[in-house]
PDB file of C-alpha atoms in Angstrom:
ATOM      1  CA  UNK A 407     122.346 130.868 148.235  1.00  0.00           C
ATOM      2  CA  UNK A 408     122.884 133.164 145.164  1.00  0.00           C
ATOM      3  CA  UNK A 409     124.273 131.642 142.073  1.00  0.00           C
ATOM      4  CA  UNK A 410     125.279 135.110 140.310  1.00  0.00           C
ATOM      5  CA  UNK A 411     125.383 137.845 142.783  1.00  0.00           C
ATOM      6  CA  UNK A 412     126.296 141.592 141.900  1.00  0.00           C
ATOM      7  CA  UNK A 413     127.248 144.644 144.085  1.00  0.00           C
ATOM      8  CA  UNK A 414     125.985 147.294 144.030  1.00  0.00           C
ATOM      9  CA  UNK A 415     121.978 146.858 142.963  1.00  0.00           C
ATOM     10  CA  UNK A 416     122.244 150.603 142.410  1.00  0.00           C
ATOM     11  CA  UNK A 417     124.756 153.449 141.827  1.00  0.00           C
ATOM     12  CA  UNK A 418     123.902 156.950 141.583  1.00  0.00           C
ATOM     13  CA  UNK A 419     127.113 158.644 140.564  1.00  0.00           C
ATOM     14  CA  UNK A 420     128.329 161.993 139.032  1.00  0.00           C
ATOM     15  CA  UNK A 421     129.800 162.655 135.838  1.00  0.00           C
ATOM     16  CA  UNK A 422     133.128 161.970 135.670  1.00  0.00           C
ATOM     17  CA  UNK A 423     133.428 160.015 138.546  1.00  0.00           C
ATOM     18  CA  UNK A 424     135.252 156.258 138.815  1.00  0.00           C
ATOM     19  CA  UNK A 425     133.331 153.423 139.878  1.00  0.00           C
ATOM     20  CA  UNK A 426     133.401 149.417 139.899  1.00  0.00           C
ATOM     21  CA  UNK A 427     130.818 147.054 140.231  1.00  0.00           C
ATOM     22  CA  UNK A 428     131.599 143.421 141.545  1.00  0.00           C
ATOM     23  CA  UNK A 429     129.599 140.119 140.427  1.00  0.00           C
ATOM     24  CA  UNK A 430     131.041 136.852 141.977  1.00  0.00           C
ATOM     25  CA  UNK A 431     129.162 133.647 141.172  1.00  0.00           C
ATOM     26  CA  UNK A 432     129.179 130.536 143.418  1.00  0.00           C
ATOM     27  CA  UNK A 433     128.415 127.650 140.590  1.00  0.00           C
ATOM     28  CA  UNK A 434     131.711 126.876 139.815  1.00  0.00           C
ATOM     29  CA  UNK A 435     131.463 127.991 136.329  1.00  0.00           C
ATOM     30  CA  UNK A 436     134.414 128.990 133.638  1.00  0.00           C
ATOM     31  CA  UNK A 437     133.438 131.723 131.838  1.00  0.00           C
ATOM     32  CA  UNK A 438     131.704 135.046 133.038  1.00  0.00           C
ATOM     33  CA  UNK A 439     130.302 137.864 131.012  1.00  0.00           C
ATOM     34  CA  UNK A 440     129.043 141.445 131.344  1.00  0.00           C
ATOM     35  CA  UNK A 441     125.830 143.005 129.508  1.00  0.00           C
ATOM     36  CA  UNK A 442     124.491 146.231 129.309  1.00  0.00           C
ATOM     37  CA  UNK A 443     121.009 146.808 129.135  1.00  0.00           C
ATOM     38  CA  UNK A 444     119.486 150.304 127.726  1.00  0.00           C
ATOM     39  CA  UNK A 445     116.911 152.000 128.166  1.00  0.00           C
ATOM     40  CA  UNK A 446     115.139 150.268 125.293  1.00  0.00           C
ATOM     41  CA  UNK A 447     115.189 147.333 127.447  1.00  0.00           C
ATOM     42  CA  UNK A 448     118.228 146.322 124.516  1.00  0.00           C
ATOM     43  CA  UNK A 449     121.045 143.686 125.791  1.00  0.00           C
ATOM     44  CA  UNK A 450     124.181 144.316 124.186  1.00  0.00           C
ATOM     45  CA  UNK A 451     127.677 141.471 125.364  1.00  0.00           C
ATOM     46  CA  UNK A 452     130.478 143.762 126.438  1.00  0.00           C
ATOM     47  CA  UNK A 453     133.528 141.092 127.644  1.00  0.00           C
ATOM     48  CA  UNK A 454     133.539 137.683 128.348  1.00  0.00           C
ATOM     49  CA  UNK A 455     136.209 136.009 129.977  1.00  0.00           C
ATOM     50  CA  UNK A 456     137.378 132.771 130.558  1.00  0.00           C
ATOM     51  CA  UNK A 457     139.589 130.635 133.379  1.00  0.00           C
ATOM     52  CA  UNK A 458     140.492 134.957 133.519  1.00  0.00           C
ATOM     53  CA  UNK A 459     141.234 135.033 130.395  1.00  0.00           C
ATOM     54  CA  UNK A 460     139.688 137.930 127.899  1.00  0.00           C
ATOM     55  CA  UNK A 461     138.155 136.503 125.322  1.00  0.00           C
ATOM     56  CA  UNK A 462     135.499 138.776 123.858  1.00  0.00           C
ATOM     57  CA  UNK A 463     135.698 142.382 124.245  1.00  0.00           C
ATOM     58  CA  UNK A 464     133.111 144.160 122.412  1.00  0.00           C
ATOM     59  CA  UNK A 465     133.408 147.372 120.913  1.00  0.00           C
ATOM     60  CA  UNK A 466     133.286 149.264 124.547  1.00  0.00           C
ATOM     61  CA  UNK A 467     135.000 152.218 125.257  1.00  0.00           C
ATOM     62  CA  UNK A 468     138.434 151.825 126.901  1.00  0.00           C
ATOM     63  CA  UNK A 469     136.775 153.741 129.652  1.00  0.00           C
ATOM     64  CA  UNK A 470     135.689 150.028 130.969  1.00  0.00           C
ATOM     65  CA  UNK A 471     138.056 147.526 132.425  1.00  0.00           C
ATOM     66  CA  UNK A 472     137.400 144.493 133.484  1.00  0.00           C
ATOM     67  CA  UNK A 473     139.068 142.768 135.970  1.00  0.00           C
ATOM     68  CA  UNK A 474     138.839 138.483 136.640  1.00  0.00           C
ATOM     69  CA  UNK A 475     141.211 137.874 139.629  1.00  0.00           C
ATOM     70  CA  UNK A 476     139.847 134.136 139.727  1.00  0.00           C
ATOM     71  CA  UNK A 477     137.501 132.272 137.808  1.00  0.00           C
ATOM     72  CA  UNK A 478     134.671 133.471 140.358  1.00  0.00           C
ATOM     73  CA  UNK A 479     134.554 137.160 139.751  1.00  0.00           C
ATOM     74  CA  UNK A 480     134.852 139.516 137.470  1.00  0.00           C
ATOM     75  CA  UNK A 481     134.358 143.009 138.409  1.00  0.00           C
ATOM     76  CA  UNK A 482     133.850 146.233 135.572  1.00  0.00           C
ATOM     77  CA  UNK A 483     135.582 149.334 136.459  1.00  0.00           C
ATOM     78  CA  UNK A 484     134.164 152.444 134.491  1.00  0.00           C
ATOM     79  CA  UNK A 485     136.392 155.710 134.529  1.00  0.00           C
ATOM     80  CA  UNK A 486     135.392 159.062 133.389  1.00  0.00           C
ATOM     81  CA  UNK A 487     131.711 158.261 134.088  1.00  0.00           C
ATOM     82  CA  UNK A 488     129.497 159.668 131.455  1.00  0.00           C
ATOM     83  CA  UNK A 489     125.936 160.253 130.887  1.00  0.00           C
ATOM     84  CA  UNK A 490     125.433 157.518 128.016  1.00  0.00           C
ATOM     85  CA  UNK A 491     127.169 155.062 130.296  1.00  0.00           C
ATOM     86  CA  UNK A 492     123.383 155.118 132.394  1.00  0.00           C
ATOM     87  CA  UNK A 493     122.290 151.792 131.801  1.00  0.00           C
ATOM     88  CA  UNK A 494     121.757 148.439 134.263  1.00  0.00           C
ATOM     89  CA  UNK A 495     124.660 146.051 133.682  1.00  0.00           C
ATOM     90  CA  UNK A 496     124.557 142.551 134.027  1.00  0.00           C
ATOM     91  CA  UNK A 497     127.276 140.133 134.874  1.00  0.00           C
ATOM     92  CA  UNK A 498     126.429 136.292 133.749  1.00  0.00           C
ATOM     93  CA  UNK A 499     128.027 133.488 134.106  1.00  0.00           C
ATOM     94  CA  UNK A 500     127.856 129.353 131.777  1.00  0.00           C
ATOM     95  CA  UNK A 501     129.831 126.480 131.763  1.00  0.00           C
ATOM     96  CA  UNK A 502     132.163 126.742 129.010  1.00  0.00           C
ATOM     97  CA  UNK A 503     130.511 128.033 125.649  1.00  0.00           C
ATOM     98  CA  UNK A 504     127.224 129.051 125.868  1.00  0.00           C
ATOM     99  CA  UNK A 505     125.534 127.119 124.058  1.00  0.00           C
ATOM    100  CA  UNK A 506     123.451 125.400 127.257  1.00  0.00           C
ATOM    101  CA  UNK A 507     123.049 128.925 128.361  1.00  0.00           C
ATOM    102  CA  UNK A 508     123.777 131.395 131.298  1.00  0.00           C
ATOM    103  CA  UNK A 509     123.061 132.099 134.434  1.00  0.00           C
ATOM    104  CA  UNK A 510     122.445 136.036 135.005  1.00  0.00           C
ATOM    105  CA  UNK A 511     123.118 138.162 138.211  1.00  0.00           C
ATOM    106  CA  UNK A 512     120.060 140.750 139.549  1.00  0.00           C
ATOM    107  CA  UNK A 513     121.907 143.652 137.494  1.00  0.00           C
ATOM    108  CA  UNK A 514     123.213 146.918 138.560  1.00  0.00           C
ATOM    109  CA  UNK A 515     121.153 150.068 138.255  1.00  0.00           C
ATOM    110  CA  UNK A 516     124.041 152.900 136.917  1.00  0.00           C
ATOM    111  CA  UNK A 517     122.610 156.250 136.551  1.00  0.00           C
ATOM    112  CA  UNK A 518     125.141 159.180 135.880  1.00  0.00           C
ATOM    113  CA  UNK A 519     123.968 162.725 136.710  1.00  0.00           C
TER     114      UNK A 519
ATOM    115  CA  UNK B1004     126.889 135.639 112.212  1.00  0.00           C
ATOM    116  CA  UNK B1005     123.812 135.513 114.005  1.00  0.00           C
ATOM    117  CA  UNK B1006     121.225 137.793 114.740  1.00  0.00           C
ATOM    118  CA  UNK B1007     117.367 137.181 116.673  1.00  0.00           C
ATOM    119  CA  UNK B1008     114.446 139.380 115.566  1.00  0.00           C
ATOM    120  CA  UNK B1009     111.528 139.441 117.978  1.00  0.00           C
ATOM    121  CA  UNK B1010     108.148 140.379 116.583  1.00  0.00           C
ATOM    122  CA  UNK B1011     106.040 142.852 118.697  1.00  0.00           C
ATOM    123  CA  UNK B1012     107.844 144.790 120.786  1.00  0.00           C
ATOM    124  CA  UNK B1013     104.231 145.116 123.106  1.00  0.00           C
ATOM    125  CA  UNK B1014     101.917 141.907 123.397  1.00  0.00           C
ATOM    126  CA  UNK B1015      98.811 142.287 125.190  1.00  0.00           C
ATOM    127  CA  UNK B1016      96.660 138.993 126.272  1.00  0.00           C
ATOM    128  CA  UNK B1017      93.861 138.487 128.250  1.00  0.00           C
ATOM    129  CA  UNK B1018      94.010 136.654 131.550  1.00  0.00           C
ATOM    130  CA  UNK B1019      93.518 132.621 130.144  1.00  0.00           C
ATOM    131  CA  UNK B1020      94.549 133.590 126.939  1.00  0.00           C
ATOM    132  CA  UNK B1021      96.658 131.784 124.635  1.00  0.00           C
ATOM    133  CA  UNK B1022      99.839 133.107 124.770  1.00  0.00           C
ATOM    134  CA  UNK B1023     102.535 133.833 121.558  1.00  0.00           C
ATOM    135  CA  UNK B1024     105.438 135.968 121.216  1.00  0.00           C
ATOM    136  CA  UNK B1025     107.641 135.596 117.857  1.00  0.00           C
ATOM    137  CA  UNK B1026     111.072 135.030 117.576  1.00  0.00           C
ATOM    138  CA  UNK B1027     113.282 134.333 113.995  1.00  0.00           C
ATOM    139  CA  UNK B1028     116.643 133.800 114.289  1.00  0.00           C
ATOM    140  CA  UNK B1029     120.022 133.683 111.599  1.00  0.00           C
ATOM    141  CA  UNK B1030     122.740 130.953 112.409  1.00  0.00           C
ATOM    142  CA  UNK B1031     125.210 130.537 110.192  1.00  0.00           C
ATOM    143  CA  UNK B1032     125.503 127.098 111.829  1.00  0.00           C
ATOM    144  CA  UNK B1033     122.492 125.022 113.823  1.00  0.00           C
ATOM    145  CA  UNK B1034     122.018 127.246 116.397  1.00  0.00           C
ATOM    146  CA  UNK B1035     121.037 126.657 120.029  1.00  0.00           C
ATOM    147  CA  UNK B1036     118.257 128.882 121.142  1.00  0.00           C
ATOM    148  CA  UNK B1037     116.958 130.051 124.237  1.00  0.00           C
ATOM    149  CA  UNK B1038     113.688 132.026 126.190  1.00  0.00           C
ATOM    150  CA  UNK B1039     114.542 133.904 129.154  1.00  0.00           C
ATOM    151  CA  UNK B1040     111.888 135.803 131.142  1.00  0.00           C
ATOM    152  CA  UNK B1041     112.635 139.364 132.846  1.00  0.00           C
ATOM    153  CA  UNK B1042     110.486 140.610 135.715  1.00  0.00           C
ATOM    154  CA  UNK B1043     110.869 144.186 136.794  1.00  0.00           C
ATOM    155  CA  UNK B1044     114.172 145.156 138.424  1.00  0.00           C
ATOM    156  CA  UNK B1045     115.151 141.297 138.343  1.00  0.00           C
ATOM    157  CA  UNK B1046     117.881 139.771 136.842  1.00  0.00           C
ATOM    158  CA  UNK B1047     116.781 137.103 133.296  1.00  0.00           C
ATOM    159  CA  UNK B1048     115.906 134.090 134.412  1.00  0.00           C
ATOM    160  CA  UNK B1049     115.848 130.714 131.939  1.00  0.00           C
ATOM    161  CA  UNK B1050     112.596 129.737 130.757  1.00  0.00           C
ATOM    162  CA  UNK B1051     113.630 127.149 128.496  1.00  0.00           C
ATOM    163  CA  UNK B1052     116.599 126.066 125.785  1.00  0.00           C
ATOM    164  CA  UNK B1053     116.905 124.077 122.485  1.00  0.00           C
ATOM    165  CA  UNK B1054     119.883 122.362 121.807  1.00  0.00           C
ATOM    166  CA  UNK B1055     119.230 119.739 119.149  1.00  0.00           C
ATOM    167  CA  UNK B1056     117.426 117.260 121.091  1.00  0.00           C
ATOM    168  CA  UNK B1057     113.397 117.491 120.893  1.00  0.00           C
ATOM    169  CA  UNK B1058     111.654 120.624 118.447  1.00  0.00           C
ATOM    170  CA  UNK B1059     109.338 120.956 120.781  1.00  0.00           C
ATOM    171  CA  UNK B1060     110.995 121.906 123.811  1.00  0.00           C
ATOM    172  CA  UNK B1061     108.819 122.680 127.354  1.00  0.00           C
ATOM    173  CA  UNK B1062     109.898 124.856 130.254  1.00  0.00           C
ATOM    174  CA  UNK B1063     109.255 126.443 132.980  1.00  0.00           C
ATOM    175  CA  UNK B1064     105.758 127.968 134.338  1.00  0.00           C
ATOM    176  CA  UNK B1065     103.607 125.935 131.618  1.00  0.00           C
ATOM    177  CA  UNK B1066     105.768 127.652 128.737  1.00  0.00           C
ATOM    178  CA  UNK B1067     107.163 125.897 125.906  1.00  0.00           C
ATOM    179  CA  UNK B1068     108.462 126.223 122.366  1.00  0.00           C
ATOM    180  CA  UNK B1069     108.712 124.831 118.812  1.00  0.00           C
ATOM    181  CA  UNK B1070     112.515 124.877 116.582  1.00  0.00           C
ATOM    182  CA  UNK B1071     111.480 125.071 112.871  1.00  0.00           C
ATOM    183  CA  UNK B1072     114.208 124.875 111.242  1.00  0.00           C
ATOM    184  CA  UNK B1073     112.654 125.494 108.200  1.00  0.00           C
ATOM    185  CA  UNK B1074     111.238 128.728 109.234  1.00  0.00           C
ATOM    186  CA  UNK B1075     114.274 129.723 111.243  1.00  0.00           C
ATOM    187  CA  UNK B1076     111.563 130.172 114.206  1.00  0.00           C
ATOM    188  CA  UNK B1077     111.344 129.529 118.032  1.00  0.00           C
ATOM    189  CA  UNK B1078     108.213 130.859 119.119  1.00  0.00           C
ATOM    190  CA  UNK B1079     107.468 130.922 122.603  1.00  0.00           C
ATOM    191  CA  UNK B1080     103.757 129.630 123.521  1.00  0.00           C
ATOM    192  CA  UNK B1081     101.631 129.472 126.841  1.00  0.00           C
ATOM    193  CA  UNK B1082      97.888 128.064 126.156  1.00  0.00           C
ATOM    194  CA  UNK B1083      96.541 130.049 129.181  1.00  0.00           C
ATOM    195  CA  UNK B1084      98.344 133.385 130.063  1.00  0.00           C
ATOM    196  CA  UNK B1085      98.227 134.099 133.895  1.00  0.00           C
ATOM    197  CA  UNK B1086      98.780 137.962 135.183  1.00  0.00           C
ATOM    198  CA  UNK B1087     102.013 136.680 136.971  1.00  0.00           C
ATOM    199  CA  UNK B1088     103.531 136.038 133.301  1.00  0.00           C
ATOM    200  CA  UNK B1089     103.337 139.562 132.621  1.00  0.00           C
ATOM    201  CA  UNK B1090     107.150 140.438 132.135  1.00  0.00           C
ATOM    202  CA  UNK B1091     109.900 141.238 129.212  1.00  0.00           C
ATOM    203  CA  UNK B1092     110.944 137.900 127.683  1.00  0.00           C
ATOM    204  CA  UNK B1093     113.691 138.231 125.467  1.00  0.00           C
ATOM    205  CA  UNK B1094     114.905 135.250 122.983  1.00  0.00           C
ATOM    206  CA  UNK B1095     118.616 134.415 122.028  1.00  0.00           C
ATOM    207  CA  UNK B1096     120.598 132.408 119.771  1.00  0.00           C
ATOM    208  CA  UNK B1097     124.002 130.789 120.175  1.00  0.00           C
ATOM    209  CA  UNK B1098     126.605 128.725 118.576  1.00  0.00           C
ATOM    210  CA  UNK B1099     128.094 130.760 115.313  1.00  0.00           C
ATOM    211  CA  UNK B1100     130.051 133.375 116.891  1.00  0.00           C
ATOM    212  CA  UNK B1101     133.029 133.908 118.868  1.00  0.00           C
ATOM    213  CA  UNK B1102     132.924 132.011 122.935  1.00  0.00           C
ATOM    214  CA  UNK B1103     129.445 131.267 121.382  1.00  0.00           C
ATOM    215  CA  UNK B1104     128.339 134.090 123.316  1.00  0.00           C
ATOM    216  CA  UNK B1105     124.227 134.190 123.342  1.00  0.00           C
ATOM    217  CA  UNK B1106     122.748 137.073 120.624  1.00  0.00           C
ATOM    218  CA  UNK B1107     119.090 138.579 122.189  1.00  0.00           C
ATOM    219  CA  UNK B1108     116.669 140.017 120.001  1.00  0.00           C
ATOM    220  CA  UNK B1109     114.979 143.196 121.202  1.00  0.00           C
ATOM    221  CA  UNK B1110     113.262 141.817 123.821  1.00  0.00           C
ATOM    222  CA  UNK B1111     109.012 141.539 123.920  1.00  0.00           C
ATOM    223  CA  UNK B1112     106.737 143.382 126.846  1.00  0.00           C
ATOM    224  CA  UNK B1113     104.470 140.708 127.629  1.00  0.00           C
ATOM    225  CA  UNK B1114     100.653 142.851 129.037  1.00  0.00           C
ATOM    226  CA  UNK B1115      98.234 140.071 130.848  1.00  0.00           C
ATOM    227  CA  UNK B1116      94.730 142.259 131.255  1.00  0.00           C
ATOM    228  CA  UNK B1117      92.248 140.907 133.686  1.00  0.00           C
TER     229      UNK B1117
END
């Protein structure tokens, strides 16, 4: 049974285009998260949310909107796809702060063409 | 702030090797720190976590790690490397920032050679 599960595992996609990926996680956790990993292999925080509230938004272009309808999911919509925005993205999810750590999803492969 | 430096972006070992990859960390506050392991196209998976208990902390697959404070490291050790450890494992740090959100340094390729 996966803990952190995300949908798609990969999206091909043309510039321009709109597109959401969805991460739901089963552990009964309060606070979720998205990463973004590079090329570079580099993992940069991009929101974090809590009881589906916002409480960290990085500096991320208002192109991306996240979206927690319960404490369970939170989905990223990206508009206006670009090329830069090829990356695989990573939803997590911890118990409160996370200081005992989090629990990652298999990622999402985005690649803009 | 906090910030995680990892050492060697490449580390090659031979099979039954003694395994180290380097990681320093800045906390403006004692910081809880954390190994996870990334194998290709997978998600990060928890190795192992310090959070003010033990210095030496052990985790999973015969990996374990040593918080010296007074070196601001956490260096991850395995005393015989196996080819299935071959991965990315990437360090963090939390606990001075806002939601405590984890930091990860750069991440380090980790080569096993037969």
């Amino acid at each position: 049974d996966t803990a952190v599960s995300q949908t798609p595992k990969y999206l091909v996609t043309q510039m321009g285009n709109d597109k959401s990926i969805k991460c739901e996680q089963n552990l009964g956790h309060d606070t979720m998260y998205w990463y973004k990993q590079d090329s570079k292999k580099f993992l940069k925080i991009m929101f974090s949310y809590n009881n589906k509230e916002l409480i960290i938004n990085e500096t991320v272009p208002n192109r991306f909107s996240p979206k927690s309808p319960d404490k369970a999911h939170l989905n990223l919509h990206i508009n206006s796809l670009e090329l830069g925005d090829s990356a695989v993205y990573f939803c997590a999810s911890s118990q409160g702060a996370g200081n005992y750590g989090y629990t990652f999803g298999s990622g999402t492969r985005l690649t803009v063409v | 702030a906090q910030s995680v430096t990892q050492l060697g972006s490449h580390v090659s070992v031979s099979e039954g090797a003694l395994v180290l990859l380097r990681c320093n960390y800045s906390s403006s506050v004692p910081p809880y720190l954390f190994w996870y392991v990334q194998y290709p196209n997978q998600g990060l998976q928890l190795l192992l976590k310090y959070t003010s208990a033990a210095t030496l902390v052990k985790g999973i697959n015969g990996f374990e790690a040593e918080f010296k404070k007074s070196e601001t490291s956490f260096h991850l050790t395995k005393p015989s490397a196996h080819m299935s450890d071959a991965a990315e494992y990437f360090c963090a740090v939390s606990g001075s920032n806002a939601g405590n959100m984890l930091t990860f340094g750069g991440g380090t390729r980790l080569m096993v050679k037969p």
